[in-house]
PDB file of C-alpha atoms in Angstrom:
ATOM      1  CA  UNK A   1       0.000   0.000   0.000  1.00 47.00           C
ATOM      2  CA  UNK A   2       1.418   3.392  -0.983  1.00 50.00           C
ATOM      3  CA  UNK A   3       1.661   5.914   1.848  1.00 53.00           C
ATOM      4  CA  UNK A   4      -0.232   9.161   1.360  1.00 53.00           C
ATOM      5  CA  UNK A   5       2.007  12.224   1.171  1.00 55.00           C
ATOM      6  CA  UNK A   6       0.879  15.054   3.424  1.00 53.00           C
ATOM      7  CA  UNK A   7       1.836  18.523   2.258  1.00 58.00           C
ATOM      8  CA  UNK A   8       2.877  21.156   4.818  1.00 60.00           C
ATOM      9  CA  UNK A   9      -0.215  23.191   3.899  1.00 61.00           C
ATOM     10  CA  UNK A  10      -2.580  20.304   4.682  1.00 70.00           C
ATOM     11  CA  UNK A  11      -0.853  19.573   8.027  1.00 76.00           C
ATOM     12  CA  UNK A  12      -1.159  23.242   8.948  1.00 77.00           C
ATOM     13  CA  UNK A  13      -4.887  23.092   8.176  1.00 76.00           C
ATOM     14  CA  UNK A  14      -5.233  19.967  10.294  1.00 82.00           C
ATOM     15  CA  UNK A  15      -3.582  21.708  13.236  1.00 85.00           C
ATOM     16  CA  UNK A  16      -6.263  24.400  13.055  1.00 86.00           C
ATOM     17  CA  UNK A  17      -9.133  21.907  12.808  1.00 86.00           C
ATOM     18  CA  UNK A  18      -9.345  21.018  16.510  1.00 87.00           C
ATOM     19  CA  UNK A  19      -9.263  24.555  17.972  1.00 90.00           C
ATOM     20  CA  UNK A  20     -11.642  25.843  15.301  1.00 88.00           C
ATOM     21  CA  UNK A  21     -13.978  22.879  15.876  1.00 87.00           C
ATOM     22  CA  UNK A  22     -13.955  23.525  19.625  1.00 90.00           C
ATOM     23  CA  UNK A  23     -14.634  27.233  18.994  1.00 91.00           C
ATOM     24  CA  UNK A  24     -17.516  26.351  16.668  1.00 88.00           C
ATOM     25  CA  UNK A  25     -18.969  23.909  19.188  1.00 89.00           C
ATOM     26  CA  UNK A  26     -18.701  26.480  21.968  1.00 91.00           C
ATOM     27  CA  UNK A  27     -20.365  29.107  19.764  1.00 90.00           C
ATOM     28  CA  UNK A  28     -23.181  26.758  18.746  1.00 89.00           C
ATOM     29  CA  UNK A  29     -23.780  25.893  22.387  1.00 90.00           C
ATOM     30  CA  UNK A  30     -23.661  29.512  23.540  1.00 91.00           C
ATOM     31  CA  UNK A  31     -26.031  30.725  20.801  1.00 89.00           C
ATOM     32  CA  UNK A  32     -28.556  27.984  21.541  1.00 89.00           C
ATOM     33  CA  UNK A  33     -28.169  25.772  18.480  1.00 88.00           C
ATOM     34  CA  UNK A  34     -27.749  22.726  20.722  1.00 91.00           C
ATOM     35  CA  UNK A  35     -31.041  23.262  22.571  1.00 91.00           C
ATOM     36  CA  UNK A  36     -33.965  21.322  21.105  1.00 89.00           C
ATOM     37  CA  UNK A  37     -36.487  23.857  22.417  1.00 89.00           C
ATOM     38  CA  UNK A  38     -34.664  26.762  20.759  1.00 89.00           C
ATOM     39  CA  UNK A  39     -34.493  24.903  17.452  1.00 85.00           C
ATOM     40  CA  UNK A  40     -38.160  23.941  17.658  1.00 86.00           C
ATOM     41  CA  UNK A  41     -39.118  27.591  18.150  1.00 90.00           C
ATOM     42  CA  UNK A  42     -36.996  28.504  15.122  1.00 87.00           C
ATOM     43  CA  UNK A  43     -38.573  25.851  12.875  1.00 84.00           C
ATOM     44  CA  UNK A  44     -42.128  26.864  13.796  1.00 88.00           C
ATOM     45  CA  UNK A  45     -41.195  30.557  13.433  1.00 91.00           C
ATOM     46  CA  UNK A  46     -42.107  31.300  17.052  1.00 92.00           C
ATOM     47  CA  UNK A  47     -38.663  32.849  17.671  1.00 91.00           C
ATOM     48  CA  UNK A  48     -36.643  34.115  14.725  1.00 91.00           C
ATOM     49  CA  UNK A  49     -33.448  34.791  16.716  1.00 91.00           C
ATOM     50  CA  UNK A  50     -31.671  31.570  15.686  1.00 88.00           C
ATOM     51  CA  UNK A  51     -32.984  31.872  12.137  1.00 89.00           C
ATOM     52  CA  UNK A  52     -31.499  35.368  11.879  1.00 93.00           C
ATOM     53  CA  UNK A  53     -28.188  34.158  13.347  1.00 89.00           C
ATOM     54  CA  UNK A  54     -28.139  31.349  10.780  1.00 86.00           C
ATOM     55  CA  UNK A  55     -28.926  33.733   7.904  1.00 93.00           C
ATOM     56  CA  UNK A  56     -26.235  36.103   9.193  1.00 93.00           C
ATOM     57  CA  UNK A  57     -23.709  33.251   9.094  1.00 89.00           C
ATOM     58  CA  UNK A  58     -24.734  32.433   5.513  1.00 92.00           C
ATOM     59  CA  UNK A  59     -24.348  36.111   4.559  1.00 95.00           C
ATOM     60  CA  UNK A  60     -20.896  36.376   6.186  1.00 93.00           C
ATOM     61  CA  UNK A  61     -19.798  33.172   4.456  1.00 89.00           C
ATOM     62  CA  UNK A  62     -21.014  34.455   1.093  1.00 89.00           C
ATOM     63  CA  UNK A  63     -19.275  37.800   1.553  1.00 91.00           C
ATOM     64  CA  UNK A  64     -16.082  36.038   2.635  1.00 87.00           C
ATOM     65  CA  UNK A  65     -16.239  33.833  -0.457  1.00 84.00           C
ATOM     66  CA  UNK A  66     -16.606  36.917  -2.634  1.00 85.00           C
ATOM     67  CA  UNK A  67     -13.853  38.824  -0.813  1.00 85.00           C
ATOM     68  CA  UNK A  68     -11.387  35.950  -1.161  1.00 82.00           C
ATOM     69  CA  UNK A  69     -12.176  35.599  -4.860  1.00 78.00           C
ATOM     70  CA  UNK A  70     -13.275  31.989  -4.394  1.00 73.00           C
ATOM     71  CA  UNK A  71     -16.579  32.614  -6.158  1.00 70.00           C
ATOM     72  CA  UNK A  72     -14.856  32.422  -9.554  1.00 74.00           C
ATOM     73  CA  UNK A  73     -13.317  29.027  -8.731  1.00 75.00           C
ATOM     74  CA  UNK A  74     -16.618  27.328  -7.875  1.00 73.00           C
ATOM     75  CA  UNK A  75     -17.589  24.874 -10.605  1.00 77.00           C
ATOM     76  CA  UNK A  76     -20.743  25.649 -12.535  1.00 80.00           C
ATOM     77  CA  UNK A  77     -22.775  22.470 -12.342  1.00 80.00           C
ATOM     78  CA  UNK A  78     -26.430  21.641 -12.601  1.00 82.00           C
ATOM     79  CA  UNK A  79     -28.155  20.728  -9.371  1.00 79.00           C
ATOM     80  CA  UNK A  80     -28.360  16.958  -9.062  1.00 78.00           C
ATOM     81  CA  UNK A  81     -31.952  15.794  -8.659  1.00 78.00           C
ATOM     82  CA  UNK A  82     -30.988  13.877  -5.516  1.00 79.00           C
ATOM     83  CA  UNK A  83     -29.839  17.112  -3.867  1.00 82.00           C
ATOM     84  CA  UNK A  84     -33.422  18.285  -3.426  1.00 86.00           C
ATOM     85  CA  UNK A  85     -34.547  15.032  -1.811  1.00 85.00           C
ATOM     86  CA  UNK A  86     -31.361  14.957   0.268  1.00 83.00           C
ATOM     87  CA  UNK A  87     -31.906  18.536   1.416  1.00 85.00           C
ATOM     88  CA  UNK A  88     -35.472  17.775   2.467  1.00 88.00           C
ATOM     89  CA  UNK A  89     -34.342  14.631   4.297  1.00 85.00           C
ATOM     90  CA  UNK A  90     -31.560  16.613   6.006  1.00 85.00           C
ATOM     91  CA  UNK A  91     -34.018  19.318   7.093  1.00 84.00           C
ATOM     92  CA  UNK A  92     -36.534  16.809   8.422  1.00 86.00           C
ATOM     93  CA  UNK A  93     -33.787  14.997  10.324  1.00 84.00           C
ATOM     94  CA  UNK A  94     -32.536  18.298  11.732  1.00 83.00           C
ATOM     95  CA  UNK A  95     -36.025  19.257  12.891  1.00 83.00           C
ATOM     96  CA  UNK A  96     -36.739  15.858  14.446  1.00 84.00           C
ATOM     97  CA  UNK A  97     -33.344  15.325  16.097  1.00 84.00           C
ATOM     98  CA  UNK A  98     -32.793  18.945  17.009  1.00 83.00           C
ATOM     99  CA  UNK A  99     -29.274  18.857  15.630  1.00 85.00           C
ATOM    100  CA  UNK A 100     -27.392  19.400  12.434  1.00 83.00           C
ATOM    101  CA  UNK A 101     -24.025  17.604  12.178  1.00 84.00           C
ATOM    102  CA  UNK A 102     -22.006  20.352  13.870  1.00 85.00           C
ATOM    103  CA  UNK A 103     -24.523  20.813  16.652  1.00 89.00           C
ATOM    104  CA  UNK A 104     -24.723  17.048  17.291  1.00 91.00           C
ATOM    105  CA  UNK A 105     -21.040  16.969  18.186  1.00 91.00           C
ATOM    106  CA  UNK A 106     -21.450  20.111  20.310  1.00 92.00           C
ATOM    107  CA  UNK A 107     -24.359  18.402  22.105  1.00 93.00           C
ATOM    108  CA  UNK A 108     -22.125  15.409  22.752  1.00 92.00           C
ATOM    109  CA  UNK A 109     -19.514  17.778  24.168  1.00 91.00           C
ATOM    110  CA  UNK A 110     -22.201  19.152  26.500  1.00 93.00           C
ATOM    111  CA  UNK A 111     -22.842  15.612  27.723  1.00 93.00           C
ATOM    112  CA  UNK A 112     -26.182  15.157  25.956  1.00 92.00           C
ATOM    113  CA  UNK A 113     -25.967  11.451  25.181  1.00 91.00           C
ATOM    114  CA  UNK A 114     -29.022  11.593  22.910  1.00 89.00           C
ATOM    115  CA  UNK A 115     -26.621  13.204  20.434  1.00 91.00           C
ATOM    116  CA  UNK A 116     -25.247   9.701  19.851  1.00 93.00           C
ATOM    117  CA  UNK A 117     -28.503   8.861  18.044  1.00 90.00           C
ATOM    118  CA  UNK A 118     -28.029  11.900  15.784  1.00 90.00           C
ATOM    119  CA  UNK A 119     -24.387  11.001  15.169  1.00 92.00           C
ATOM    120  CA  UNK A 120     -25.408   7.429  14.290  1.00 92.00           C
ATOM    121  CA  UNK A 121     -27.879   8.912  11.780  1.00 88.00           C
ATOM    122  CA  UNK A 122     -25.116  11.103  10.341  1.00 88.00           C
ATOM    123  CA  UNK A 123     -22.839   8.085   9.906  1.00 91.00           C
ATOM    124  CA  UNK A 124     -25.650   5.980   8.407  1.00 89.00           C
ATOM    125  CA  UNK A 125     -26.712   8.768   6.038  1.00 84.00           C
ATOM    126  CA  UNK A 126     -23.130   9.393   4.916  1.00 86.00           C
ATOM    127  CA  UNK A 127     -22.593   5.684   4.274  1.00 90.00           C
ATOM    128  CA  UNK A 128     -25.857   5.454   2.318  1.00 86.00           C
ATOM    129  CA  UNK A 129     -24.813   8.473   0.237  1.00 83.00           C
ATOM    130  CA  UNK A 130     -21.421   6.938  -0.532  1.00 87.00           C
ATOM    131  CA  UNK A 131     -22.975   3.612  -1.523  1.00 86.00           C
ATOM    132  CA  UNK A 132     -25.484   5.389  -3.758  1.00 80.00           C
ATOM    133  CA  UNK A 133     -22.774   7.508  -5.348  1.00 79.00           C
ATOM    134  CA  UNK A 134     -20.586   4.490  -6.061  1.00 79.00           C
ATOM    135  CA  UNK A 135     -23.523   2.602  -7.546  1.00 76.00           C
ATOM    136  CA  UNK A 136     -24.436   5.592  -9.730  1.00 70.00           C
ATOM    137  CA  UNK A 137     -20.826   6.055 -10.867  1.00 71.00           C
ATOM    138  CA  UNK A 138     -20.508   2.372 -11.775  1.00 69.00           C
ATOM    139  CA  UNK A 139     -23.808   2.294 -13.658  1.00 70.00           C
ATOM    140  CA  UNK A 140     -23.058   5.522 -15.548  1.00 66.00           C
ATOM    141  CA  UNK A 141     -19.656   4.128 -16.607  1.00 60.00           C
ATOM    142  CA  UNK A 142     -21.544   1.378 -18.427  1.00 56.00           C
ATOM    143  CA  UNK A 143     -19.484  -0.778 -20.695  1.00 45.00           C
ATOM    144  CA  UNK A 144     -16.256   1.140 -20.024  1.00 48.00           C
ATOM    145  CA  UNK A 145     -15.976  -0.794 -16.746  1.00 46.00           C
ATOM    146  CA  UNK A 146     -16.627  -4.136 -18.407  1.00 45.00           C
ATOM    147  CA  UNK A 147     -14.493  -6.959 -17.106  1.00 42.00           C
ATOM    148  CA  UNK A 148     -11.664  -7.991 -19.327  1.00 43.00           C
ATOM    149  CA  UNK A 149     -10.135 -11.399 -19.703  1.00 43.00           C
ATOM    150  CA  UNK A 150      -6.687 -11.649 -18.042  1.00 45.00           C
ATOM    151  CA  UNK A 151      -4.904 -12.213 -21.343  1.00 48.00           C
ATOM    152  CA  UNK A 152      -6.400  -8.985 -22.707  1.00 47.00           C
ATOM    153  CA  UNK A 153      -4.878  -7.024 -19.850  1.00 46.00           C
ATOM    154  CA  UNK A 154      -1.342  -7.660 -20.953  1.00 44.00           C
TER     155      UNK A 154
END
């Protein structure tokens, strides 16, 4: 098995991952994104505070993307039809569990063991997505992936 080369830039990014993840988890907890009641009030539009915080984060991210010039490097692709169904499923899961992936780990950090159910759902959903993607990639390759006889391979 060939070892994977790690560039200095990628190791520097990895060093920042833990402190930034802890900061994100702390922020999510402090804002209220880890509280089921707060999220419920947001989803039924009884309290728009979290919704406005979320929209503010989206706005800041978009402005940062523009400021860094990354907008030009984003690939122009059509929306995959599965993205709509996946987005709806994600939203329903978020509303039922009271946690998106980042908040689930923050909940676990708070000692809320019910977050383990959400994390199990995240792992299951990710695995299902990967299996579906592999199946789609293999079926779209069609005959180009056809098995060859050993003597034809050289």
